[in-house]
Tab-separated table of N, CA and C in Angstrom:
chain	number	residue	atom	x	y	z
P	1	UNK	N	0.851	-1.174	0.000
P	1	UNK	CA	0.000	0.000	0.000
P	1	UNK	C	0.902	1.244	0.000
P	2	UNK	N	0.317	2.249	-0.821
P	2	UNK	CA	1.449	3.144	-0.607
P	2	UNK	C	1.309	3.906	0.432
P	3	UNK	N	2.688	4.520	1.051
P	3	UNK	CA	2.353	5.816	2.079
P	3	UNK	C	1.353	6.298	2.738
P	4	UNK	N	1.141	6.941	1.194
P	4	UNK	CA	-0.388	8.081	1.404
P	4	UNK	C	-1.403	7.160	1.582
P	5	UNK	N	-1.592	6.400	1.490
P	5	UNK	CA	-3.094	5.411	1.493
P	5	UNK	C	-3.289	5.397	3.321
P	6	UNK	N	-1.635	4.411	3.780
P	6	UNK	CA	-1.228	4.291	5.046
P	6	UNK	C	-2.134	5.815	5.888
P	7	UNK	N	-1.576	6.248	5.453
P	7	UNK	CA	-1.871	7.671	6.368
P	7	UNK	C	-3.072	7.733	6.582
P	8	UNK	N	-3.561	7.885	5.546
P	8	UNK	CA	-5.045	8.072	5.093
P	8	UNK	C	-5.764	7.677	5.670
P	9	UNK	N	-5.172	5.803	6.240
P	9	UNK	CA	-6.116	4.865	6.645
P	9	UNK	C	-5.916	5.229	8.279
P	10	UNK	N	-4.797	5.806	8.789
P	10	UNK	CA	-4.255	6.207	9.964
P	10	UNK	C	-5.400	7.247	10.406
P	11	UNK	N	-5.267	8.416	9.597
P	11	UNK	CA	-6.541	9.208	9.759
P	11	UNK	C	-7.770	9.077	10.275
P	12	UNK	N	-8.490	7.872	9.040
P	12	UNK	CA	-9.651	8.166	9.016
P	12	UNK	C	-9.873	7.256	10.321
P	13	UNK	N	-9.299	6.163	10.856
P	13	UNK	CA	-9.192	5.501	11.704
P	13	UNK	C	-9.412	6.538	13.073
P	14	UNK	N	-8.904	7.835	13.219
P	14	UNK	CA	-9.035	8.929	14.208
P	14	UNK	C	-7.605	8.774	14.726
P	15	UNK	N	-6.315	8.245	14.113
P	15	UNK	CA	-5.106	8.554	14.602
P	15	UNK	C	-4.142	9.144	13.839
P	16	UNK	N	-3.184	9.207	14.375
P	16	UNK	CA	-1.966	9.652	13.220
P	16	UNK	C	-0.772	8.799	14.024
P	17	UNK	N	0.561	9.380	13.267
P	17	UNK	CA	1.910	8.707	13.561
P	17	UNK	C	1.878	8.959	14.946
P	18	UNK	N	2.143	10.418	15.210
P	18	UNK	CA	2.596	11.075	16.828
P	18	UNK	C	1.946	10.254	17.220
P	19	UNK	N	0.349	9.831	17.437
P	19	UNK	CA	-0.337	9.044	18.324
P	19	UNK	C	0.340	7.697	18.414
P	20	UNK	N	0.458	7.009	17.642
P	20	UNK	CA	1.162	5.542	17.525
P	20	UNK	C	2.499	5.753	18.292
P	21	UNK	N	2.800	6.916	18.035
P	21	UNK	CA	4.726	6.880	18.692
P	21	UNK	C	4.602	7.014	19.714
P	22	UNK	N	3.704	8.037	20.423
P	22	UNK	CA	3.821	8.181	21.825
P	22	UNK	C	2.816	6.830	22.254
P	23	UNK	N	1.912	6.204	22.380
P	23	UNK	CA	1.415	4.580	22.380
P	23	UNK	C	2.709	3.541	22.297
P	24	UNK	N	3.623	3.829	21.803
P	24	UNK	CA	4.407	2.843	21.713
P	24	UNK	C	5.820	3.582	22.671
P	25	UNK	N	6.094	4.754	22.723
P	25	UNK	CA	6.990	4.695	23.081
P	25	UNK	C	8.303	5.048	22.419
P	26	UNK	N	8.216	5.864	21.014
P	26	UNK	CA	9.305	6.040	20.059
P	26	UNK	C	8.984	7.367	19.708
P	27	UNK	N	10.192	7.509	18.874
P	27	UNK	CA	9.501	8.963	18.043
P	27	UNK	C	9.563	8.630	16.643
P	28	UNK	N	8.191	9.737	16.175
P	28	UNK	CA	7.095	9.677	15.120
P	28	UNK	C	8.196	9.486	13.864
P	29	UNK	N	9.246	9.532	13.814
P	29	UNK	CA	10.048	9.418	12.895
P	29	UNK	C	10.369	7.938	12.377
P	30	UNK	N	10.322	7.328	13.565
P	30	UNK	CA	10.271	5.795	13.281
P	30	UNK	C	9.399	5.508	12.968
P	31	UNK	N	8.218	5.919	13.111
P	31	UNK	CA	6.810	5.067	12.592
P	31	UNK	C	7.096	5.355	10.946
P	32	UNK	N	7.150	6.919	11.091
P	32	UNK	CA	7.211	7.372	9.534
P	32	UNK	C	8.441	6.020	8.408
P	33	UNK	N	9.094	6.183	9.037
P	33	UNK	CA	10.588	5.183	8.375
P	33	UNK	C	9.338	3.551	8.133
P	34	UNK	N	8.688	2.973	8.811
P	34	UNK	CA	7.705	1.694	8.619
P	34	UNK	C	7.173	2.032	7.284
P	35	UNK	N	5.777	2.988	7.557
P	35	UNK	CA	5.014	3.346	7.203
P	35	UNK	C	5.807	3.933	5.128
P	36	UNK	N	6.439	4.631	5.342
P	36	UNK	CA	7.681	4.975	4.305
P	36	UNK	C	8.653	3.529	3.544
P	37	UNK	N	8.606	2.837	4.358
P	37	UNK	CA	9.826	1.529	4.212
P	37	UNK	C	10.927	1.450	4.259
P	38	UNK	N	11.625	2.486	4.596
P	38	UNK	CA	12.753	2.558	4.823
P	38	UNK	C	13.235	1.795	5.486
P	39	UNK	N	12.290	1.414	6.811
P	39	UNK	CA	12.975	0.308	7.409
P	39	UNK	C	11.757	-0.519	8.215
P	40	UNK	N	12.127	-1.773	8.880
P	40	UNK	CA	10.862	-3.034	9.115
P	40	UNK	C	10.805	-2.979	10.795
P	41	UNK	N	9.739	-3.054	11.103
P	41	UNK	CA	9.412	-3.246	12.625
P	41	UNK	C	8.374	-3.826	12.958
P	42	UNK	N	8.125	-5.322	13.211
P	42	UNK	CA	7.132	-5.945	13.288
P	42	UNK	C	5.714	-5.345	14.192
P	43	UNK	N	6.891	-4.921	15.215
P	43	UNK	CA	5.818	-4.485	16.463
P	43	UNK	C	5.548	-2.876	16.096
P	44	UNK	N	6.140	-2.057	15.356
P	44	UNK	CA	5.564	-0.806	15.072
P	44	UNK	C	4.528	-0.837	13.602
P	45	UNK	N	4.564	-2.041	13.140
P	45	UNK	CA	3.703	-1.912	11.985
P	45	UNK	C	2.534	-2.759	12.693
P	46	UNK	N	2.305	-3.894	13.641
P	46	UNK	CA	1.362	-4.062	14.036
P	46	UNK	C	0.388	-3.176	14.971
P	47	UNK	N	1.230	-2.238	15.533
P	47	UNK	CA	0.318	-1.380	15.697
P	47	UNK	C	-0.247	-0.621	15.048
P	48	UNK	N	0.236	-0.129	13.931
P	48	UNK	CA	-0.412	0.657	12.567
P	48	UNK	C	-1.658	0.036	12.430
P	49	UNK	N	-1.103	-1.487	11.828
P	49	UNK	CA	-2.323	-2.203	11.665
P	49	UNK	C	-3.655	-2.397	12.341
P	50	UNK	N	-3.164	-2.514	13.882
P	50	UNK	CA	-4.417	-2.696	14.457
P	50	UNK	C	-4.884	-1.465	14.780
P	51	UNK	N	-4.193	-0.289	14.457
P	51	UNK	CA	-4.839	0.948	14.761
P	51	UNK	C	-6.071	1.289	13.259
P	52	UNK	N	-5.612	0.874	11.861
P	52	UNK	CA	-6.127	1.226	10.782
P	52	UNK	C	-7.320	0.084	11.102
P	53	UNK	N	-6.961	-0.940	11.427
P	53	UNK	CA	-8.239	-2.015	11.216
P	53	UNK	C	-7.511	-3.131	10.167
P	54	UNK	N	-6.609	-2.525	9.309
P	54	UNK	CA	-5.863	-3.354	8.222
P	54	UNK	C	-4.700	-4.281	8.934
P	55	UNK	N	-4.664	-5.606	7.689
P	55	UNK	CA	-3.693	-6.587	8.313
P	55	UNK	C	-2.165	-5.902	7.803
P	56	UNK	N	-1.298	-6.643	8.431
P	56	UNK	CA	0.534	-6.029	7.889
P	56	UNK	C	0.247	-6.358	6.511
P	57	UNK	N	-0.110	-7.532	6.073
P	57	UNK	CA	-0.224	-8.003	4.415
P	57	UNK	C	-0.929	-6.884	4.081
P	58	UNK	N	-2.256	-6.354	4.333
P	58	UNK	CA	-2.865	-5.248	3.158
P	58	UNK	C	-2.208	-4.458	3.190
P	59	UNK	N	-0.868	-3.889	4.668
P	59	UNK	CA	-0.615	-2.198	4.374
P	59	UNK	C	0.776	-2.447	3.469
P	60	UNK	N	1.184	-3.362	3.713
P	60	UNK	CA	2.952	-3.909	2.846
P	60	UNK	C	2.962	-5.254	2.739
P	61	UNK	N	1.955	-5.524	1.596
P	61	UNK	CA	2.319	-7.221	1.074
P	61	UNK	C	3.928	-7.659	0.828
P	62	UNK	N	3.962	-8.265	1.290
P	62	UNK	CA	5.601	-9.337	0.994
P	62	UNK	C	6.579	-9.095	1.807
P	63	UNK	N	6.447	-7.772	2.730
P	63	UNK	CA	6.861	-6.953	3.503
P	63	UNK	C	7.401	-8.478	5.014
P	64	UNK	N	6.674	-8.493	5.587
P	64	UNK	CA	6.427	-9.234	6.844
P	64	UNK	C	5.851	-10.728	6.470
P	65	UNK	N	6.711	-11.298	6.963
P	65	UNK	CA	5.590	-13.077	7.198
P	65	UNK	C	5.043	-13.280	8.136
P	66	UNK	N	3.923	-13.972	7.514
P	66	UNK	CA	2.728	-14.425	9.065
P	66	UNK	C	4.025	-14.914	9.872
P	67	UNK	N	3.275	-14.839	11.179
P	67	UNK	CA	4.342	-15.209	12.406
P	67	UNK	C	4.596	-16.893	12.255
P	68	UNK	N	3.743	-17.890	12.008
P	68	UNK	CA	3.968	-19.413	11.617
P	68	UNK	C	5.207	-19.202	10.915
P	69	UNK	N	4.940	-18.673	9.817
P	69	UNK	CA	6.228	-18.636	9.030
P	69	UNK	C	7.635	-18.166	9.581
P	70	UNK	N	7.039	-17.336	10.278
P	70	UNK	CA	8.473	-16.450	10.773
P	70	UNK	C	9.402	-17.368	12.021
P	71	UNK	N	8.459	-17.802	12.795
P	71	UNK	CA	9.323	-18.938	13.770
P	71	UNK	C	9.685	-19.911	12.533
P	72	UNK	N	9.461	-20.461	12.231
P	72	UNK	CA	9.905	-21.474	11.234
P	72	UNK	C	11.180	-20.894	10.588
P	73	UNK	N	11.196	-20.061	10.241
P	73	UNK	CA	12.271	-19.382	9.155
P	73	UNK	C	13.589	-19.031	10.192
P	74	UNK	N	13.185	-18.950	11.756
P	74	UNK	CA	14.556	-18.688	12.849
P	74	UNK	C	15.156	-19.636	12.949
């Protein structure tokens, strides 16, 4: 999904980044870097997710593996 969609969906959801960063504990710059792709954070994109309502697959397909997969793959 691109960026702007992300956001969008962040929005309409009634949040933004700052909200997620301070909820988590980081600054909004890191969410942005997820959300952007610059770089991967399981636990800062699942909160995106469960903040938008969307799964990690709809906001960045190929991005993240289901967690089955992911123990398997350690």
């Amino acid at each position: 999904m691109h960026p702007a969609d992300i956001n969008a969906a962040l929005i309409k959801s009634g949040t933004n980044q700052t909200i997620i960063a301070e909820h988590l504990g980081i600054s909004h710059v890191s969410v942005s870097h997820i959300i952007h792709g610059r770089s991967t954070s399981r636990r800062i994109a699942e909160a995106i997710a469960k903040a938008t309502g969307l799964t990690i697959q709809q906001l960045w397909p190929g991005r993240y593996l289901p967690r089955r997969h992911q123990r398997l793959a350690a």
